[in-house]
Short mmCIF file of C-alpha atoms in Angstrom, two decimals:
data_model
loop_
_atom_site.label_atom_id
_atom_site.label_comp_id
_atom_site.label_asym_id
_atom_site.label_seq_id
_atom_site.Cartn_x
_atom_site.Cartn_y
_atom_site.Cartn_z
CA MET R 20 47.48 2.99 7.48
CA THR R 21 49.59 2.04 4.48
CA GLY R 22 49.97 4.07 1.32
CA GLY R 23 48.11 1.35 -0.58
CA SER R 24 45.08 1.46 1.68
CA THR R 25 45.00 5.26 1.48
CA SER R 26 45.00 4.96 -2.30
CA VAL R 27 42.10 2.49 -2.19
CA GLU R 28 40.07 4.76 0.09
CA ALA R 29 40.70 7.75 -2.17
CA LEU R 30 39.69 5.74 -5.24
CA LEU R 31 36.57 4.50 -3.48
CA GLU R 32 35.50 8.01 -2.49
CA LYS R 33 35.89 9.20 -6.09
CA ALA R 34 34.13 6.12 -7.49
CA LEU R 35 31.16 6.66 -5.16
CA ALA R 36 30.85 10.28 -6.26
CA LEU R 37 30.95 9.34 -9.95
CA HIS R 38 28.53 6.45 -9.43
CA GLY R 39 26.09 8.72 -7.61
CA ALA R 40 26.34 11.28 -10.41
CA GLY R 41 25.49 8.64 -13.01
CA SER R 42 28.96 8.48 -14.59
CA LEU R 43 28.88 4.69 -14.67
CA GLY R 44 31.76 4.11 -17.08
CA GLU R 45 34.19 6.22 -15.07
CA ALA R 46 32.99 4.71 -11.79
CA ALA R 47 33.43 1.18 -13.20
CA ARG R 48 37.04 1.91 -14.13
CA LEU R 49 37.74 3.06 -10.58
CA TYR R 50 36.07 0.00 -9.04
CA GLU R 51 38.28 -2.15 -11.28
CA ALA R 52 41.34 -0.20 -10.12
CA ILE R 53 40.37 -0.79 -6.47
CA LEU R 54 39.88 -4.50 -7.08
CA ALA R 55 43.24 -4.69 -8.84
CA GLN R 56 44.76 -3.59 -5.53
CA ASP R 57 42.43 -5.59 -3.28
CA GLU R 58 40.44 -8.27 -5.07
CA ASN R 59 38.47 -9.08 -1.91
CA HIS R 60 37.29 -5.54 -1.10
CA ALA R 61 33.70 -6.48 -0.21
CA PHE R 62 32.26 -2.96 -0.35
CA ALA R 63 33.82 -2.22 -3.75
CA LEU R 64 32.61 -5.59 -5.07
CA ALA R 65 29.08 -4.84 -3.86
CA LEU R 66 29.08 -1.35 -5.39
CA PHE R 67 30.49 -2.65 -8.66
CA GLY R 68 27.76 -5.29 -8.68
CA LEU R 69 25.10 -2.62 -8.20
CA LEU R 70 26.59 -0.66 -11.08
CA ARG R 71 26.54 -3.69 -13.38
CA ALA R 72 22.93 -4.34 -12.34
CA GLN R 73 22.08 -0.74 -13.28
CA GLU R 74 23.54 -1.45 -16.70
CA GLY R 75 21.42 -4.60 -17.05
CA ALA R 76 24.37 -7.01 -16.77
CA HIS R 77 22.66 -9.06 -14.07
CA ALA R 78 24.63 -12.30 -14.48
CA GLU R 79 27.91 -10.40 -14.08
CA ALA R 80 26.44 -8.49 -11.13
CA LEU R 81 25.49 -11.76 -9.47
CA GLY R 82 29.09 -12.95 -9.68
CA LEU R 83 30.33 -9.73 -8.08
CA PHE R 84 27.81 -10.00 -5.23
CA ASP R 85 28.84 -13.62 -4.60
CA ARG R 86 32.50 -12.54 -4.42
CA ALA R 87 31.57 -9.76 -1.98
CA LEU R 88 29.71 -12.21 0.25
CA ARG R 89 32.57 -14.71 0.24
CA SER R 90 34.77 -11.89 1.50
CA ASP R 91 32.22 -10.56 4.01
CA PRO R 92 29.05 -12.61 4.65
CA ARG R 93 27.53 -9.63 6.48
CA GLN R 94 27.83 -7.22 3.55
CA VAL R 95 24.24 -5.94 3.48
CA LEU R 96 24.44 -4.18 0.11
CA ALA R 97 25.64 -7.42 -1.45
CA HIS R 98 22.72 -9.44 -0.07
CA ASN R 99 20.28 -6.81 -1.33
CA GLY R 100 22.06 -6.54 -4.67
CA LYS R 101 22.18 -10.31 -5.11
CA GLY R 102 18.43 -10.36 -4.58
CA ILE R 103 17.95 -7.71 -7.27
CA ALA R 104 20.12 -9.67 -9.73
CA LEU R 105 18.29 -12.94 -9.02
CA LYS R 106 14.90 -11.28 -9.47
CA GLU R 107 15.98 -9.83 -12.82
CA LEU R 108 17.28 -13.26 -13.83
CA LYS R 109 13.75 -14.64 -13.20
CA ARG R 110 14.72 -16.39 -9.96
CA PRO R 111 12.39 -14.60 -7.51
CA GLU R 112 12.20 -17.41 -4.94
CA GLU R 113 15.98 -17.28 -4.46
CA ALA R 114 15.82 -13.49 -4.41
CA LEU R 115 13.44 -13.59 -1.44
CA ALA R 116 16.06 -15.32 0.70
CA CYS R 117 18.64 -12.64 -0.14
CA PHE R 118 16.33 -9.78 0.77
CA ALA R 119 15.34 -11.56 3.99
CA GLU R 120 19.00 -11.80 4.98
CA ALA R 121 19.58 -8.13 4.16
CA ILE R 122 16.60 -7.24 6.37
CA ARG R 123 17.82 -9.52 9.16
CA LEU R 124 21.18 -7.76 9.14
CA LYS R 125 19.66 -4.27 8.82
CA PRO R 126 16.03 -4.23 10.00
CA ASP R 127 15.51 -0.59 8.95
CA PHE R 128 16.64 -1.21 5.34
CA ALA R 129 13.62 0.26 3.54
CA GLU R 130 14.97 -0.45 0.06
CA ALA R 131 15.33 -4.17 0.87
CA TYR R 132 11.67 -4.32 1.90
CA CYS R 133 10.74 -2.60 -1.36
CA ASN R 134 12.87 -5.00 -3.38
CA ARG R 135 11.42 -8.02 -1.59
CA GLY R 136 7.99 -6.64 -2.41
CA ASN R 137 8.98 -6.64 -6.08
CA ALA R 138 9.95 -10.32 -5.86
CA TYR R 139 6.65 -11.14 -4.15
CA ARG R 140 4.83 -9.26 -6.93
CA ASP R 141 6.61 -11.36 -9.55
CA LEU R 142 5.30 -14.42 -7.72
CA LYS R 143 1.79 -12.89 -7.64
CA ARG R 144 1.88 -12.87 -3.84
CA HIS R 145 0.15 -9.50 -3.82
CA ASP R 146 -0.70 -9.29 -0.13
CA ASP R 147 2.92 -10.02 0.83
CA ALA R 148 4.14 -7.48 -1.71
CA MET R 149 1.87 -4.75 -0.39
CA ALA R 150 2.86 -5.50 3.19
CA ASP R 151 6.53 -5.05 2.29
CA TYR R 152 5.94 -1.83 0.35
CA ARG R 153 4.01 -0.43 3.30
CA LYS R 154 6.78 -1.46 5.68
CA ALA R 155 9.28 0.30 3.40
CA LEU R 156 7.13 3.43 3.47
CA ALA R 157 6.77 3.28 7.25
CA LEU R 158 10.57 3.33 7.42
CA SER R 159 11.06 5.83 4.58
CA PRO R 160 7.90 7.76 3.62
CA HIS R 161 9.68 9.54 0.76
CA LEU R 162 10.82 6.34 -0.99
CA ALA R 163 9.27 7.01 -4.41
CA ASP R 164 9.96 3.48 -5.66
CA ALA R 165 7.86 1.99 -2.87
CA HIS R 166 4.90 4.25 -3.73
CA TYR R 167 5.31 3.36 -7.41
CA ASN R 168 5.55 -0.39 -6.89
CA LEU R 169 2.65 -0.39 -4.45
CA GLY R 170 0.69 1.35 -7.20
CA LEU R 171 1.63 -1.32 -9.74
CA THR R 172 0.47 -4.04 -7.35
CA LEU R 173 -2.85 -2.26 -6.86
CA GLN R 174 -3.15 -2.02 -10.65
CA ASP R 175 -2.64 -5.78 -10.84
CA LEU R 176 -5.65 -6.07 -8.53
CA HIS R 177 -7.70 -3.63 -10.69
CA ARG R 178 -7.75 -1.06 -7.90
CA ASP R 179 -6.93 1.84 -10.20
CA ALA R 180 -8.16 4.69 -8.00
CA ASP R 181 -5.92 3.49 -5.16
CA ALA R 182 -3.06 2.89 -7.60
CA LEU R 183 -3.39 6.42 -8.96
CA SER R 184 -2.98 7.82 -5.44
CA CYS R 185 0.31 5.92 -5.14
CA PHE R 186 1.62 7.17 -8.48
CA THR R 187 0.61 10.71 -7.56
CA ARG R 188 2.67 10.46 -4.38
CA ALA R 189 5.63 9.01 -6.32
CA VAL R 190 5.74 11.92 -8.77
CA ALA R 191 5.24 14.45 -5.98
CA ILE R 192 8.44 13.09 -4.45
CA ASN R 193 10.24 12.75 -7.79
CA PRO R 194 8.64 14.84 -10.56
CA SER R 195 11.05 13.29 -13.10
CA TYR R 196 9.83 9.74 -12.43
CA ALA R 197 8.82 8.87 -16.00
CA ASP R 198 7.63 5.34 -15.20
CA ALA R 199 5.29 6.67 -12.51
CA HIS R 200 3.80 9.26 -14.90
CA ASN R 201 3.26 6.51 -17.47
CA ALA R 202 1.70 4.18 -14.89
CA ALA R 203 -0.58 7.00 -13.71
CA GLY R 204 -1.70 7.36 -17.31
CA ASN R 205 -2.61 3.67 -17.41
CA SER R 206 -4.76 3.98 -14.29
CA LEU R 207 -6.39 7.16 -15.59
CA GLN R 208 -7.15 5.40 -18.86
CA ASN R 209 -8.70 2.47 -16.97
CA LEU R 210 -10.80 5.02 -15.07
CA LYS R 211 -11.89 6.51 -18.44
CA ARG R 212 -10.22 9.84 -17.63
CA TYR R 213 -8.68 9.99 -21.07
CA GLY R 214 -7.62 13.63 -21.22
CA GLU R 215 -5.72 13.31 -17.95
CA ALA R 216 -4.22 10.01 -19.10
CA LEU R 217 -2.90 11.69 -22.23
CA GLU R 218 -1.25 14.42 -20.17
CA SER R 219 0.44 11.80 -17.97
CA TYR R 220 1.80 9.95 -20.99
CA ARG R 221 3.03 13.21 -22.50
CA ARG R 222 4.77 14.14 -19.26
CA ALA R 223 6.51 10.76 -19.26
CA ALA R 224 7.63 11.26 -22.88
CA ARG R 225 8.88 14.79 -22.16
CA ILE R 226 11.01 13.46 -19.32
CA LYS R 227 12.32 10.56 -21.40
CA ASP R 228 11.99 11.22 -25.12
CA ASP R 229 12.94 7.64 -26.08
CA TYR R 230 10.20 6.16 -23.86
CA ILE R 231 8.49 4.06 -26.51
CA GLU R 232 5.75 2.80 -24.18
CA ALA R 233 4.68 6.35 -23.31
CA HIS R 234 4.47 7.30 -26.99
CA MET R 235 2.48 4.12 -27.72
CA ASN R 236 0.10 4.81 -24.86
CA ALA R 237 -0.41 8.39 -26.01
CA GLY R 238 -1.22 7.05 -29.47
CA ARG R 239 -3.80 4.65 -28.03
CA VAL R 240 -5.57 7.39 -26.07
CA LEU R 241 -5.52 9.80 -29.02
CA TYR R 242 -7.00 7.07 -31.21
CA ARG R 243 -9.74 6.48 -28.63
CA LEU R 244 -10.44 10.23 -28.59
CA GLY R 245 -10.68 10.33 -32.39
CA ARG R 246 -7.64 12.60 -32.70
CA PHE R 247 -6.18 10.52 -35.50
CA GLU R 248 -3.50 12.86 -36.88
CA GLU R 249 -2.03 13.30 -33.40
CA ALA R 250 -2.29 9.55 -32.81
CA LEU R 251 -0.38 8.93 -36.03
CA THR R 252 2.39 11.28 -34.88
CA ALA R 253 2.69 9.38 -31.60
CA TYR R 254 2.80 5.97 -33.29
CA LYS R 255 5.34 7.20 -35.86
CA LYS R 256 7.55 8.38 -33.01
CA ALA R 257 7.32 4.87 -31.57
CA THR R 258 8.25 3.25 -34.89
CA ALA R 259 11.20 5.63 -35.23
CA LEU R 260 12.40 4.56 -31.78
CA ASN R 261 11.89 0.86 -32.54
CA PRO R 262 11.43 0.03 -36.24
CA ASN R 263 10.80 -3.61 -35.26
CA SER R 264 7.82 -2.87 -33.00
CA ALA R 265 4.87 -4.78 -34.44
CA ASP R 266 2.49 -2.97 -32.07
CA ALA R 267 3.67 0.45 -33.24
CA HIS R 268 3.30 -0.45 -36.92
CA HIS R 269 -0.12 -1.94 -36.24
CA GLY R 270 -1.10 1.27 -34.43
CA CYS R 271 -0.03 3.31 -37.45
CA GLY R 272 -2.08 1.03 -39.68
CA SER R 273 -5.20 1.42 -37.54
CA VAL R 274 -4.94 5.21 -37.59
CA LEU R 275 -4.20 5.37 -41.31
CA GLU R 276 -7.26 3.20 -41.94
CA GLU R 277 -9.40 5.69 -39.99
CA LEU R 278 -7.89 8.47 -42.11
CA LYS R 279 -8.83 6.48 -45.23
CA ARG R 280 -5.20 6.30 -46.30
CA PHE R 281 -5.63 2.66 -47.17
CA ASP R 282 -2.44 2.01 -49.15
CA GLU R 283 -0.32 3.40 -46.31
CA ALA R 284 -2.36 1.45 -43.78
CA LEU R 285 -1.75 -1.78 -45.67
CA ALA R 286 2.00 -1.06 -45.78
CA SER R 287 2.03 -0.52 -42.01
CA TYR R 288 0.12 -3.73 -41.37
CA ARG R 289 2.62 -5.60 -43.52
CA ARG R 290 5.51 -4.17 -41.51
CA ALA R 291 3.76 -5.34 -38.33
#
């Protein structure tokens, strides 16, 4: 083994550790250093693509996955990652082919089944989506994302009691899963279990204080419960997080109207 290859392997090990710890900026710099030494390092290209996808740079991620696959057409992470990027770029039909290839190469790849389910859900192919989520869970019963996304699909079908069971399993596996707490709140609200819905939204907001949707949802439930001062606090938190949110300003206006603070309500409606 040459000194150069040893250096690449050492950099890759460190980059993986940083990436796994959520230090994306530092990991990105190391992936760039690896690619400066070996521009066709398929694994590093795939990992760098996944990192860019995590950051929301899906077009750049797609380019990295394509480079990885030109270097190694059997790079499973790159096929899966390319599917994720294509789905996020609103190209779910193309994404399906990428996930299918990842599954062909690695039939026990639970995450690829889950991701293909997400693409099917975007296409409103709910039965196919649920079949893939269930396959993912058969392979990996503790895959919280599969429980969560199965729940969302059941919500789409207005099966809120079943959806709630999925979200409950997701948060049992990962208690810090803010999106699952928020989604559970939506199902509880649909089931008219408003007090429990409020607690789910508040849990989501405690986990992720800048979670505007959770604050908005808490405001809606509090308004429904007639707890207008608390609802106003929730909506004001949402407007602080996003001053351009028409829904949040409208929510403030509705609550202020109930509180007979009409001048303030009118100002909020105008901002909406």
